[in-house]
mmCIF file of C-alpha atoms and ligand atoms in Angstrom:
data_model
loop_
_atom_site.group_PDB
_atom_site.id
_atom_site.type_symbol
_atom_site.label_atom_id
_atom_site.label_comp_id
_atom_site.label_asym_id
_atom_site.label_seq_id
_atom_site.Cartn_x
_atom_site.Cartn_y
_atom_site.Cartn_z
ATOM 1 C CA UNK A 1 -44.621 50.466 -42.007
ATOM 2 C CA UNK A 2 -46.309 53.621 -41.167
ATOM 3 C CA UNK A 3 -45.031 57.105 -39.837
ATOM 4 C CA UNK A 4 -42.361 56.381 -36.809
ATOM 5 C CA UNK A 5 -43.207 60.654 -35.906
ATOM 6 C CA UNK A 6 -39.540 61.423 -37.197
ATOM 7 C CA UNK A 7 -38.230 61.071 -33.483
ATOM 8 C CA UNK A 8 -34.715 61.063 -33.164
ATOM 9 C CA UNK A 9 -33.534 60.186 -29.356
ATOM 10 C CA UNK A 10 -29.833 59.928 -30.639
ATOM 11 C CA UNK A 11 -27.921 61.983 -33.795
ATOM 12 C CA UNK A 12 -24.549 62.489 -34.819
ATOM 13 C CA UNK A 13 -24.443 66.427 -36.116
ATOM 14 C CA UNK A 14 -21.542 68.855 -36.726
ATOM 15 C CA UNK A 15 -18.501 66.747 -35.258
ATOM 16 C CA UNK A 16 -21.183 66.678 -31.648
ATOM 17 C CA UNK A 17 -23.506 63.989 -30.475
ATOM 18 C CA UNK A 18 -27.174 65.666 -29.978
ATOM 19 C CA UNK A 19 -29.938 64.276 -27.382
ATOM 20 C CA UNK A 20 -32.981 65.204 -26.975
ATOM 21 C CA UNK A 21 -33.166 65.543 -23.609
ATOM 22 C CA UNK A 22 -35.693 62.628 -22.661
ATOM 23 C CA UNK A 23 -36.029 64.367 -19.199
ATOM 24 C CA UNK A 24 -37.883 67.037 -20.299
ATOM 25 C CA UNK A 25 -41.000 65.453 -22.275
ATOM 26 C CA UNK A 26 -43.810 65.719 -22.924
ATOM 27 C CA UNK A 27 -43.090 69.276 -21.908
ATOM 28 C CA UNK A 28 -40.351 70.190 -23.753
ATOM 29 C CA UNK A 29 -38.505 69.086 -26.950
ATOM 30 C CA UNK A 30 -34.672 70.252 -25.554
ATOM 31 C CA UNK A 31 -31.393 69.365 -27.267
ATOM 32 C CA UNK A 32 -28.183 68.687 -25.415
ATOM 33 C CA UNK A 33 -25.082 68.786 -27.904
ATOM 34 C CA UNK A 34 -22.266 66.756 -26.042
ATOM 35 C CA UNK A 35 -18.914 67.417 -26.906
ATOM 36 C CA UNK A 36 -16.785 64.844 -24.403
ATOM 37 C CA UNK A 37 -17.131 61.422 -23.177
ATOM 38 C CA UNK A 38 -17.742 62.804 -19.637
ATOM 39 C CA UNK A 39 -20.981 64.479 -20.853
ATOM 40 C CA UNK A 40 -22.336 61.307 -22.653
ATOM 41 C CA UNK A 41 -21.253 58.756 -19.238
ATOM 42 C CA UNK A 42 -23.217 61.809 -17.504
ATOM 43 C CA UNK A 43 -26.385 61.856 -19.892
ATOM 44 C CA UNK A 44 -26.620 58.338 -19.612
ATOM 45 C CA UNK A 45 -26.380 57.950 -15.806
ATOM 46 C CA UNK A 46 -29.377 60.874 -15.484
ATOM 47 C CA UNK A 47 -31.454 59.637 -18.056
ATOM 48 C CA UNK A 48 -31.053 62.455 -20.895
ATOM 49 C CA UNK A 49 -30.932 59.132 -22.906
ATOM 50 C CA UNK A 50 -32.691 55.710 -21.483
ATOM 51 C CA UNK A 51 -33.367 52.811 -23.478
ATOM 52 C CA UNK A 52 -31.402 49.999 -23.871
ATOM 53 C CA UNK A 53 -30.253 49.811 -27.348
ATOM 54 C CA UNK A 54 -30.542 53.884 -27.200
ATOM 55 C CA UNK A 55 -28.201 53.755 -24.657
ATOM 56 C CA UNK A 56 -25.600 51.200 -26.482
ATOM 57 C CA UNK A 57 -25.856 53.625 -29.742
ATOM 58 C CA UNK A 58 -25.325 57.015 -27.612
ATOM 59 C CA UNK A 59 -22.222 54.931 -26.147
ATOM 60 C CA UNK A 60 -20.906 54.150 -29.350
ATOM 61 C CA UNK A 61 -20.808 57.776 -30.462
ATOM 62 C CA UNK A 62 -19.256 58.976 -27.164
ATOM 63 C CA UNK A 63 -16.355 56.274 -27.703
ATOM 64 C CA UNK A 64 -15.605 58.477 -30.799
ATOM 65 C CA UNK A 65 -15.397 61.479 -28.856
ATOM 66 C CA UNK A 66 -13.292 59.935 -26.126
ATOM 67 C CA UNK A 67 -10.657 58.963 -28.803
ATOM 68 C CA UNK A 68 -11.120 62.369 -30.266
ATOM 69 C CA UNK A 69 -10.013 64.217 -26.873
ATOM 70 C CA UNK A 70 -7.243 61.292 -25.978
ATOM 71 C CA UNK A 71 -5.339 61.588 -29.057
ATOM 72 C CA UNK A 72 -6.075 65.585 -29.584
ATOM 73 C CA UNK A 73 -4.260 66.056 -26.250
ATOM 74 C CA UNK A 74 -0.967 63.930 -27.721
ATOM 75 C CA UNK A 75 0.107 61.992 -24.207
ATOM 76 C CA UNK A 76 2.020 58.727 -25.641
ATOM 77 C CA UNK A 77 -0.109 56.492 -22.818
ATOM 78 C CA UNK A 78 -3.442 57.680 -24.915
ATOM 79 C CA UNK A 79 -4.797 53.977 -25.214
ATOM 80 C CA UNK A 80 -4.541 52.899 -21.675
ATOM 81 C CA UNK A 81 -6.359 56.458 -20.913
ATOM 82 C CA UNK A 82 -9.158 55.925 -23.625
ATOM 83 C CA UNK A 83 -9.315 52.323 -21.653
ATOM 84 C CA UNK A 84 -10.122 54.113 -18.562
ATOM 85 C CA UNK A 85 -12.515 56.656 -20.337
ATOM 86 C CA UNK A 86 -14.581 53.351 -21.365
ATOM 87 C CA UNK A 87 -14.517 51.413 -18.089
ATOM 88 C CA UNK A 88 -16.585 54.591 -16.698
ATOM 89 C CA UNK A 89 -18.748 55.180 -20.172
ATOM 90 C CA UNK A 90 -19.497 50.918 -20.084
ATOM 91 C CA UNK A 91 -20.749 51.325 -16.206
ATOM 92 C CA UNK A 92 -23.032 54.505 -16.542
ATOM 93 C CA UNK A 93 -25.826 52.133 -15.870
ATOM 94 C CA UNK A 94 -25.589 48.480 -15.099
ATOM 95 C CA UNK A 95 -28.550 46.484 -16.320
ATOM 96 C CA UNK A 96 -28.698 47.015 -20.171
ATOM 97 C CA UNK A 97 -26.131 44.655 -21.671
ATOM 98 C CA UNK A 98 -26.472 47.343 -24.766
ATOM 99 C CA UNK A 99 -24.002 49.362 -23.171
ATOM 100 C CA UNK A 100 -21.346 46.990 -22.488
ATOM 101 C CA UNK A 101 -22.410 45.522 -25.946
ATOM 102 C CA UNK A 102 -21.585 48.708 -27.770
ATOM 103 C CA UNK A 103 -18.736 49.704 -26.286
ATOM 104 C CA UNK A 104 -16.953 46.077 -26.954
ATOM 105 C CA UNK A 105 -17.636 46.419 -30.079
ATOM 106 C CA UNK A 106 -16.427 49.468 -30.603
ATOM 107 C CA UNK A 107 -13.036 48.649 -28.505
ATOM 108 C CA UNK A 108 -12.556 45.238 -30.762
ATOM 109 C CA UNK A 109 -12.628 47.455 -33.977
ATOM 110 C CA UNK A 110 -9.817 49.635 -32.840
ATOM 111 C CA UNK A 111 -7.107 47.042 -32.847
ATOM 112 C CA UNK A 112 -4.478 46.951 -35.803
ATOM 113 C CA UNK A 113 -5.791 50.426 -36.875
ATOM 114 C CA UNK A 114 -2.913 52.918 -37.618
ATOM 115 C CA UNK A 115 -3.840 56.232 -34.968
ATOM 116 C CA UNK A 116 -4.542 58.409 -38.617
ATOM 117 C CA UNK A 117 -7.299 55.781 -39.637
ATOM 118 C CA UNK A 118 -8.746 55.545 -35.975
ATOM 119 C CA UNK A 119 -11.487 58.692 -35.687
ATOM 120 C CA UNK A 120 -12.871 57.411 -39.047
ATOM 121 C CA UNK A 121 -12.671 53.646 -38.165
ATOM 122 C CA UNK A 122 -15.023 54.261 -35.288
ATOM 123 C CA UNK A 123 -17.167 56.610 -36.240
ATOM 124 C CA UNK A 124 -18.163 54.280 -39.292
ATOM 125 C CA UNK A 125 -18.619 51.736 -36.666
ATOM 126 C CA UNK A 126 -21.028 53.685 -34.265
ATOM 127 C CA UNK A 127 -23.241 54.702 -37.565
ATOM 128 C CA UNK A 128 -23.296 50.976 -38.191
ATOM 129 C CA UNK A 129 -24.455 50.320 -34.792
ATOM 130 C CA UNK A 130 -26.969 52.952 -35.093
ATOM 131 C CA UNK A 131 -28.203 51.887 -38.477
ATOM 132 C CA UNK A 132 -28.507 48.008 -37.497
ATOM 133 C CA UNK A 133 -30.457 48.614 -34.938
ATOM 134 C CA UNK A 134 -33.000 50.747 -36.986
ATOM 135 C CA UNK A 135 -33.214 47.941 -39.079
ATOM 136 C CA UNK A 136 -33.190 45.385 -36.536
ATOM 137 C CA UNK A 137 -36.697 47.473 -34.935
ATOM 138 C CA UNK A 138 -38.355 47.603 -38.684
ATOM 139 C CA UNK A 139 -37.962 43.586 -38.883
ATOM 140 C CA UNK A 140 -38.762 42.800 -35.607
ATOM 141 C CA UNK A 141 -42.110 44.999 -36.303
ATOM 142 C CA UNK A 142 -42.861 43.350 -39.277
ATOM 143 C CA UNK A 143 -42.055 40.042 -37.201
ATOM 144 C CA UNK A 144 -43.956 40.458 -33.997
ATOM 145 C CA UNK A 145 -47.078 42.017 -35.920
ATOM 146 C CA UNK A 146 -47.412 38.961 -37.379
ATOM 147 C CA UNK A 147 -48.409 36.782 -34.071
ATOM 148 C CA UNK A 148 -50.950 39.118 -33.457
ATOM 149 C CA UNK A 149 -54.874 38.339 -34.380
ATOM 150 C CA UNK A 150 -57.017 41.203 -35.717
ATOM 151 C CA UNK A 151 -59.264 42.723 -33.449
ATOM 152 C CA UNK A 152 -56.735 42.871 -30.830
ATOM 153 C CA UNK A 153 -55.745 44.678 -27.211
ATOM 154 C CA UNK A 154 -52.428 45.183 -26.441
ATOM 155 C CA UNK A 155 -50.541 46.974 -23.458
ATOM 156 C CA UNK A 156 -47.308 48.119 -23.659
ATOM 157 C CA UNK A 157 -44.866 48.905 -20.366
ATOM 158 C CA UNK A 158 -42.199 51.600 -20.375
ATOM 159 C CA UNK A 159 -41.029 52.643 -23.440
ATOM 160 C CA UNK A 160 -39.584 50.365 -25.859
ATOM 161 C CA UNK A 161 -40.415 52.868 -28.700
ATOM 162 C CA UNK A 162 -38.088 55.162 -31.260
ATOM 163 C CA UNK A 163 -37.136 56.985 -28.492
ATOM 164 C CA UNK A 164 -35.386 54.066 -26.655
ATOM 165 C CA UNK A 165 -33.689 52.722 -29.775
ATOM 166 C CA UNK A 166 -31.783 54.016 -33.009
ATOM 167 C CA UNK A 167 -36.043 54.579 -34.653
ATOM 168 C CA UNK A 168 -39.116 53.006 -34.941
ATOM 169 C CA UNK A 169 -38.845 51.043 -31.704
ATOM 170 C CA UNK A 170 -38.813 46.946 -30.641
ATOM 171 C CA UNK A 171 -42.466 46.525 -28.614
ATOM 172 C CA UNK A 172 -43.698 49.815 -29.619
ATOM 173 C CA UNK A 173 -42.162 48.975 -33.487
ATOM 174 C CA UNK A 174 -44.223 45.864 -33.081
ATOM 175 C CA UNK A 175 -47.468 47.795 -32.160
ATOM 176 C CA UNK A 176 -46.789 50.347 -34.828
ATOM 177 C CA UNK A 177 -46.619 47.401 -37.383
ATOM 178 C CA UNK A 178 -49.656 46.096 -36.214
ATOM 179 C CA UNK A 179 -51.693 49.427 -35.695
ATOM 180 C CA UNK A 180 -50.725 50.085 -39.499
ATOM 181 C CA UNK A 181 -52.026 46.520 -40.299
ATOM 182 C CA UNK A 182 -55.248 46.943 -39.025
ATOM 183 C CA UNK A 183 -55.332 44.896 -36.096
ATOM 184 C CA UNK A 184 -55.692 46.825 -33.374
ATOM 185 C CA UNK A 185 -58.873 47.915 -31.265
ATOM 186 C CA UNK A 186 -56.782 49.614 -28.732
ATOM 187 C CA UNK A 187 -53.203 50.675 -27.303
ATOM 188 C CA UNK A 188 -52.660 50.618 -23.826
ATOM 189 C CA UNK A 189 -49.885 52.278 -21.727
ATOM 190 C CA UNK A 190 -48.630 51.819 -18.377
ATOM 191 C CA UNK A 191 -47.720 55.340 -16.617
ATOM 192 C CA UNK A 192 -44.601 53.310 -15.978
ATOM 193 C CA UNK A 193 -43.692 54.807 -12.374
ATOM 194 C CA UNK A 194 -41.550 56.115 -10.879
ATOM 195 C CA UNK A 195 -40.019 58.063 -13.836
ATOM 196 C CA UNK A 196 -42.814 57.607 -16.109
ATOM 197 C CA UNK A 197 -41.912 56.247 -19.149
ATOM 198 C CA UNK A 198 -45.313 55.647 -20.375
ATOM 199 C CA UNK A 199 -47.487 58.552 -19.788
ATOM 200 C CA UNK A 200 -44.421 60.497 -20.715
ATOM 201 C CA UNK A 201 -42.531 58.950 -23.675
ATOM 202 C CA UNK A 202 -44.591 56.475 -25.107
ATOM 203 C CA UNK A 203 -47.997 58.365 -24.761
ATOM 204 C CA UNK A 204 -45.959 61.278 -26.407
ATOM 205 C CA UNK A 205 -44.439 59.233 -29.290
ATOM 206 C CA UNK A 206 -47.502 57.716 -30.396
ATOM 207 C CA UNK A 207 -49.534 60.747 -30.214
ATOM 208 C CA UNK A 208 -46.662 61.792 -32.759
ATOM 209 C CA UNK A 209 -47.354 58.890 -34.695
ATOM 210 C CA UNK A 210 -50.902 59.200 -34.809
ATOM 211 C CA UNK A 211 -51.728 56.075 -32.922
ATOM 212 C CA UNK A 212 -54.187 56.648 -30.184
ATOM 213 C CA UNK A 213 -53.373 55.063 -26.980
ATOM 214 C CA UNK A 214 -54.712 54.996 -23.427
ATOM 215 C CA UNK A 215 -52.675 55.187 -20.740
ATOM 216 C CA UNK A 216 -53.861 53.884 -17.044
ATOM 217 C CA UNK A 217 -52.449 53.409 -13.936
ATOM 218 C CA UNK A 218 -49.568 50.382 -13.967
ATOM 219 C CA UNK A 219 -52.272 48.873 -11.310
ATOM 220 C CA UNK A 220 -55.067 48.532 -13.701
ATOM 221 C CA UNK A 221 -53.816 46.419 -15.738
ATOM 222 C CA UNK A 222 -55.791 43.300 -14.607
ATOM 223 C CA UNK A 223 -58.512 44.627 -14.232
ATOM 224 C CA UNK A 224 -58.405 45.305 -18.022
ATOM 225 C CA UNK A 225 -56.802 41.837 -18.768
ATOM 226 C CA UNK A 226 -60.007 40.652 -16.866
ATOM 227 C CA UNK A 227 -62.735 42.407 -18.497
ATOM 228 C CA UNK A 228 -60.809 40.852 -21.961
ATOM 229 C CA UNK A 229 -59.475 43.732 -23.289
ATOM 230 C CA UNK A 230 -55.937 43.416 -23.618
ATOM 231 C CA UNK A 231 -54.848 40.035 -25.429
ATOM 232 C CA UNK A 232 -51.087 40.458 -25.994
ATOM 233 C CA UNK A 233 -48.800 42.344 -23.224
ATOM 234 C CA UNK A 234 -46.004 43.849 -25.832
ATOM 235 C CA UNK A 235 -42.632 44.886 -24.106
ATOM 236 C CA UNK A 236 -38.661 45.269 -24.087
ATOM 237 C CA UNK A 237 -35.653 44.044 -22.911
ATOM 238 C CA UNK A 238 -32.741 45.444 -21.050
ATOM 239 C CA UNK A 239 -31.463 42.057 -21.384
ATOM 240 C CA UNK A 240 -31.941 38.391 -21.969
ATOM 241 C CA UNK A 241 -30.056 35.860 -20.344
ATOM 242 C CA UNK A 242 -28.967 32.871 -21.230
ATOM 243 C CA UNK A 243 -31.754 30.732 -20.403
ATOM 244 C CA UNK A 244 -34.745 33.113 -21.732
ATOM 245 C CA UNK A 245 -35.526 35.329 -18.084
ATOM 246 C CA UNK A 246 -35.947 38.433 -19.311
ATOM 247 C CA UNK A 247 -34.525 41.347 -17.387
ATOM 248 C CA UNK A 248 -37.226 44.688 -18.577
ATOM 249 C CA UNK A 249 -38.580 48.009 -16.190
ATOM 250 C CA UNK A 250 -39.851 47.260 -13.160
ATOM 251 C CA UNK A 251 -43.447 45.719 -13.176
ATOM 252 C CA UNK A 252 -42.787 43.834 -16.484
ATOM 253 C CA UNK A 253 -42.805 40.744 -13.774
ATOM 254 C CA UNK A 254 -45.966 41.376 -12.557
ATOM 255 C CA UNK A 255 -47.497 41.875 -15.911
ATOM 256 C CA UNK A 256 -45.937 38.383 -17.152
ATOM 257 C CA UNK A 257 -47.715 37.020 -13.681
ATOM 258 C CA UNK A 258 -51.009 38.734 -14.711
ATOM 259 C CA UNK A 259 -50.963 37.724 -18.084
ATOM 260 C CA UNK A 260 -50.213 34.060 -17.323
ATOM 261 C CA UNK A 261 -53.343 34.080 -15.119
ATOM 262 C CA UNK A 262 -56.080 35.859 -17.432
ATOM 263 C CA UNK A 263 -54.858 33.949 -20.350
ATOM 264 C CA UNK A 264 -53.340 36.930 -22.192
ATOM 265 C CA UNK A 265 -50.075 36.490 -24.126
ATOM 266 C CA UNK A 266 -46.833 38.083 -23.798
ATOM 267 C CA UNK A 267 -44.451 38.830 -26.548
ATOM 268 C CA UNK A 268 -40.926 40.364 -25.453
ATOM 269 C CA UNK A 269 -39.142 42.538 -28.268
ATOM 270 C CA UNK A 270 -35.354 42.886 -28.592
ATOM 271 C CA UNK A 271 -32.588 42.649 -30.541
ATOM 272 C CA UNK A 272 -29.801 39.931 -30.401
ATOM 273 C CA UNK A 273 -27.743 42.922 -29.407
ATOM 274 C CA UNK A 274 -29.541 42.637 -25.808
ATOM 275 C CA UNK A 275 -29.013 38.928 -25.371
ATOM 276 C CA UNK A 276 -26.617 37.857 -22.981
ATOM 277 C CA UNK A 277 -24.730 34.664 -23.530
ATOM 278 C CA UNK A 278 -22.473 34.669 -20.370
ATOM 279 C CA UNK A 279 -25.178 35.275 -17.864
ATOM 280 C CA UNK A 280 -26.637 32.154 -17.308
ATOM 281 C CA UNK A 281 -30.178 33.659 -15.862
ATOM 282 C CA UNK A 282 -31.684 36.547 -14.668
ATOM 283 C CA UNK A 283 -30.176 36.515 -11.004
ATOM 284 C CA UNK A 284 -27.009 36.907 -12.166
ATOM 285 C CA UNK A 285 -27.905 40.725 -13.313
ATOM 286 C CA UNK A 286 -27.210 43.355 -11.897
ATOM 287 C CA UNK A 287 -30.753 45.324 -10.794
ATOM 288 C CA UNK A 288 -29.890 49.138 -11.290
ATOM 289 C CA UNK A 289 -31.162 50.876 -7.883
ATOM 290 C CA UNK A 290 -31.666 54.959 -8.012
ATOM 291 C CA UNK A 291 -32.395 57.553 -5.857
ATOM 292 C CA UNK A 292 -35.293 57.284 -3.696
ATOM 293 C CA UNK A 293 -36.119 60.735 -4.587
ATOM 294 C CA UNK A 294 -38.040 59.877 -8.071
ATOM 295 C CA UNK A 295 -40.205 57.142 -6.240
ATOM 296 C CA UNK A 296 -41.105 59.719 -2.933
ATOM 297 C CA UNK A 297 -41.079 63.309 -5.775
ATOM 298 C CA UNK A 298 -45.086 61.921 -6.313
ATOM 299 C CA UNK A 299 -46.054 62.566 -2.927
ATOM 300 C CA UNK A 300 -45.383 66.389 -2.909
ATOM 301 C CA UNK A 301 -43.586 66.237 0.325
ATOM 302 C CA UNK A 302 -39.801 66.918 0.322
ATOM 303 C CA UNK A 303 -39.053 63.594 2.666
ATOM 304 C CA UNK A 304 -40.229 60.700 4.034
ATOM 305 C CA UNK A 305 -41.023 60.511 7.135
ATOM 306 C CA UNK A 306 -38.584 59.261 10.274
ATOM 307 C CA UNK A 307 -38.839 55.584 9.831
ATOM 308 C CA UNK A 308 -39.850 55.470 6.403
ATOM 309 C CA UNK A 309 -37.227 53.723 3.907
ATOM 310 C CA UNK A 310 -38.257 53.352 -0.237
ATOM 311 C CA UNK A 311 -36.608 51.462 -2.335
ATOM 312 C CA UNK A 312 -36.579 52.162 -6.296
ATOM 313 C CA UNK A 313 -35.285 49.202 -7.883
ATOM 314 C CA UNK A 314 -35.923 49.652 -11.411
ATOM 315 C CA UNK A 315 -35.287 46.744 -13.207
ATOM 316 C CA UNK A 316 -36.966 43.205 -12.589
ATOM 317 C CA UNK A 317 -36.790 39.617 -13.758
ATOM 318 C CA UNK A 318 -39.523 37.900 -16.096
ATOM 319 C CA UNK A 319 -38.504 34.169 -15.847
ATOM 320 C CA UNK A 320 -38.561 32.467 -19.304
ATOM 321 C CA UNK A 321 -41.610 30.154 -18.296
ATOM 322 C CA UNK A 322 -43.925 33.352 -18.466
ATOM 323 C CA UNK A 323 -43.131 34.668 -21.843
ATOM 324 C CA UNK A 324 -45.176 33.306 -24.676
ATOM 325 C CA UNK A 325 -42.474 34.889 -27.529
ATOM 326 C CA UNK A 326 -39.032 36.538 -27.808
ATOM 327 C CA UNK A 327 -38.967 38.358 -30.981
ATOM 328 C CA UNK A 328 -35.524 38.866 -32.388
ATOM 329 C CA UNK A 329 -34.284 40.560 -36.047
ATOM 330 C CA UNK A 330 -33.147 37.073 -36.916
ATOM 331 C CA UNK A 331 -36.671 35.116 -35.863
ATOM 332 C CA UNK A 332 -39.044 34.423 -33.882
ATOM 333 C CA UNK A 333 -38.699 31.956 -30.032
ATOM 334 C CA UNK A 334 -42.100 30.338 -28.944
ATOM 335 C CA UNK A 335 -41.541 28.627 -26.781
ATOM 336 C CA UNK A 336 -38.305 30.356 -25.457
ATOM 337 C CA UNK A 337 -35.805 27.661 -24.315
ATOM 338 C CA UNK A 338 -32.064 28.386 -23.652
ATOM 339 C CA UNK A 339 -30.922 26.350 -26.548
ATOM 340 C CA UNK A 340 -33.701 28.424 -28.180
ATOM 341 C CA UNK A 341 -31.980 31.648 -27.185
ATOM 342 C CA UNK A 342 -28.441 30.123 -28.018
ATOM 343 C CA UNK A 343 -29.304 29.654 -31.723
ATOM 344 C CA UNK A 344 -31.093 33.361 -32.295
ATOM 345 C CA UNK A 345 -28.089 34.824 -30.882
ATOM 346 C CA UNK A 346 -25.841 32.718 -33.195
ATOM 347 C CA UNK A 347 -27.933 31.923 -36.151
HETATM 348 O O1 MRU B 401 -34.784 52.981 -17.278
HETATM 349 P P1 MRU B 401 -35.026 52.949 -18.748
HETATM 350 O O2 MRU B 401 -36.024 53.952 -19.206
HETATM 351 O O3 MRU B 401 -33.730 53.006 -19.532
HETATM 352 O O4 MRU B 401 -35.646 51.505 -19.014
HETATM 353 C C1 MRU B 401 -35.999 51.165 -20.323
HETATM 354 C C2 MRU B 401 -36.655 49.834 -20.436
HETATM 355 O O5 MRU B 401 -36.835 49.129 -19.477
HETATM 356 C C3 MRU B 401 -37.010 49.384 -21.826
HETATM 357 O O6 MRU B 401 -38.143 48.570 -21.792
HETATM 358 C C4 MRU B 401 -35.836 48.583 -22.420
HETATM 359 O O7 MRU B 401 -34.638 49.281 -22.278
HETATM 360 C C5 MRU B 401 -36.060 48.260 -23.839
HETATM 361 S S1 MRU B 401 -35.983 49.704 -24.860
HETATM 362 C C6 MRU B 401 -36.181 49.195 -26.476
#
């Protein structure tokens, strides 16, 4: 399975929950220790942790520290309050159905538990998030290496590595699997703008794992695709809807497009945890929008200019048609089909 670099986006140390501060890399390897529900809804809005199933596991841990505070403070309306602390924590970011995900889950396993029982009820439950997914990222490697030939290209978008996920990673899991089998000639990463996800994180974490990898330019991707270099595009999901779209960083779209037309396949990685059952496709999600500062911060100026707007959507759709296979811990989808989808998530 190989060395995953011992990277740990997301632990659970001392009675705190500890981030490395994803904001910071390459340059620097910062903690943040987070005492308070407040602080983890905060870290997840600015991107200390990003990631979808990251972001689900960091939820689940500050859902322990929100029922830590509400009952440590002894009002008698403490439930309805922790309701209210987990309305805010579930909309830190929209897009990533891992964060609703995780803190339903962790809500459902509160009920009928006697308020003694309740601290240790959910913090067993938010190491068994953590822990599936871990697991969930080893099989899918194992699962996803498999569809690729030796002697092949792959690029990967964002970063869908260990530091987006419990360990190990879903795409980048997938390329680690198949790096340690032998069958790569290269890795290839997207600079991922505007916040860099690629020449930052995943450049960094494979460097850590002693993979070498190349990053270019998002736009040179066909170019490469062209000159046959690249023969599987490898990426994450933030979510996938009903019907197969899948809903990744901005540009996945245009690499599906690319792909389609140069003949290169494209394999999506994610757990069932990011499949959405109740929204039908992928323009019923919500596309996150932030500041226009981290697209315009590249051009060294402190403002556009009068008449000059910039959008940062961050998020797109990949409609199902484009993907050649969604891996999943409990199988493989090719092709991907919403009755397809239906079964993984059940099955
Ligand atoms: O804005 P980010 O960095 O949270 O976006 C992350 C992605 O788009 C990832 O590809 C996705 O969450 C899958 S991570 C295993």
């Amino acid at each position: 399975m190989g060395n995953a670099g011992n990277i740990q986006p997301v632990q659970w140390r001392n009675d705190s929950l500890v981030l490395l501060d994803q904001r910071r890399l390459p340059a620097r390897e910062e903690v943040l220790v987070l005492e308070t529900v407040e602080e983890v809804t905060r870290a997840i809005t600015d991107l200390v942790v990003r990631g979808a199933p990251a972001i689900g596991i960091a939820a689940a841990y500050g859902v322990v520290l929100a029922a830590r505070s509400r009952l440590a403070e002894g009002d008698r309306q403490w439930r309805s309050l922790l309701c209210g602390d987990l309305e805010l924590l579930a909309a830190a970011r929209p897009t990533a159905v891992n964060l609703a995900w995780a803190v339903a889950r962790m809500r459902a396993c509160m009920v009928d538990v006697p308020e003694s029982e309740l601290l240790a009820r959910l913090l067993d439950e938010a190491c068994a998030i953590h822990a599936e997914d871990v697991a969930a990222n080893q099989r899918m490697g194992m699962l996803g290496a498999a569809l690729i030939d030796p002697g092949s290209g792959v690029l990967t978008h964002c970063n869908a590595g260990a530091l987006a996920t419990g360990g190990y990673g879903t795409a980048l899991g997938v390329i680690r699997s198949a790096w340690h089998a032998g069958k790569l000639t290269r890795v290839f990463a997207d600079e991922t703008r505007p916040w860099l996800q690629g020449s930052r994180l995943t450049a960094w974490e494979l460097a850590r794992s002693e993979i070498p990898v190349t990053v270019i330019a998002d736009s040179a991707a066909a170019t490469l695709m062209r000159e046959g270099r690249i023969q599987w595009v490898v990426v994450g999901a933030d979510r996938v809807a009903a019907n197969g779209d899948v809903i990744n960083k901005i540009g996945t779209y245009s690499l599906a497009v690319l792909a389609r037309a140069h003949g290169v396949r494209f394999m999506v990685v994610a757990p069932t945890s990011t499949i959405d059952l109740d929204t039908a496709s992928g323009e019923q999600v919500p596309i996150e929008v932030r500041e226009w500062t981290e697209i315009w911060a590249a051009t060294g100026s402190d403002k556009p200019p009068q008449g000059v707007d910039v959008l940062n959507r961050v998020f797109d759709v990949t409609p199902a048609e484009l993907i050649s296979a969604i891996v999943t811990e409990k199988g493989v989808l090719a092709p991907v089909s919403g009755p397809g989808i239906e079964s993984l998530q059940k099955g």
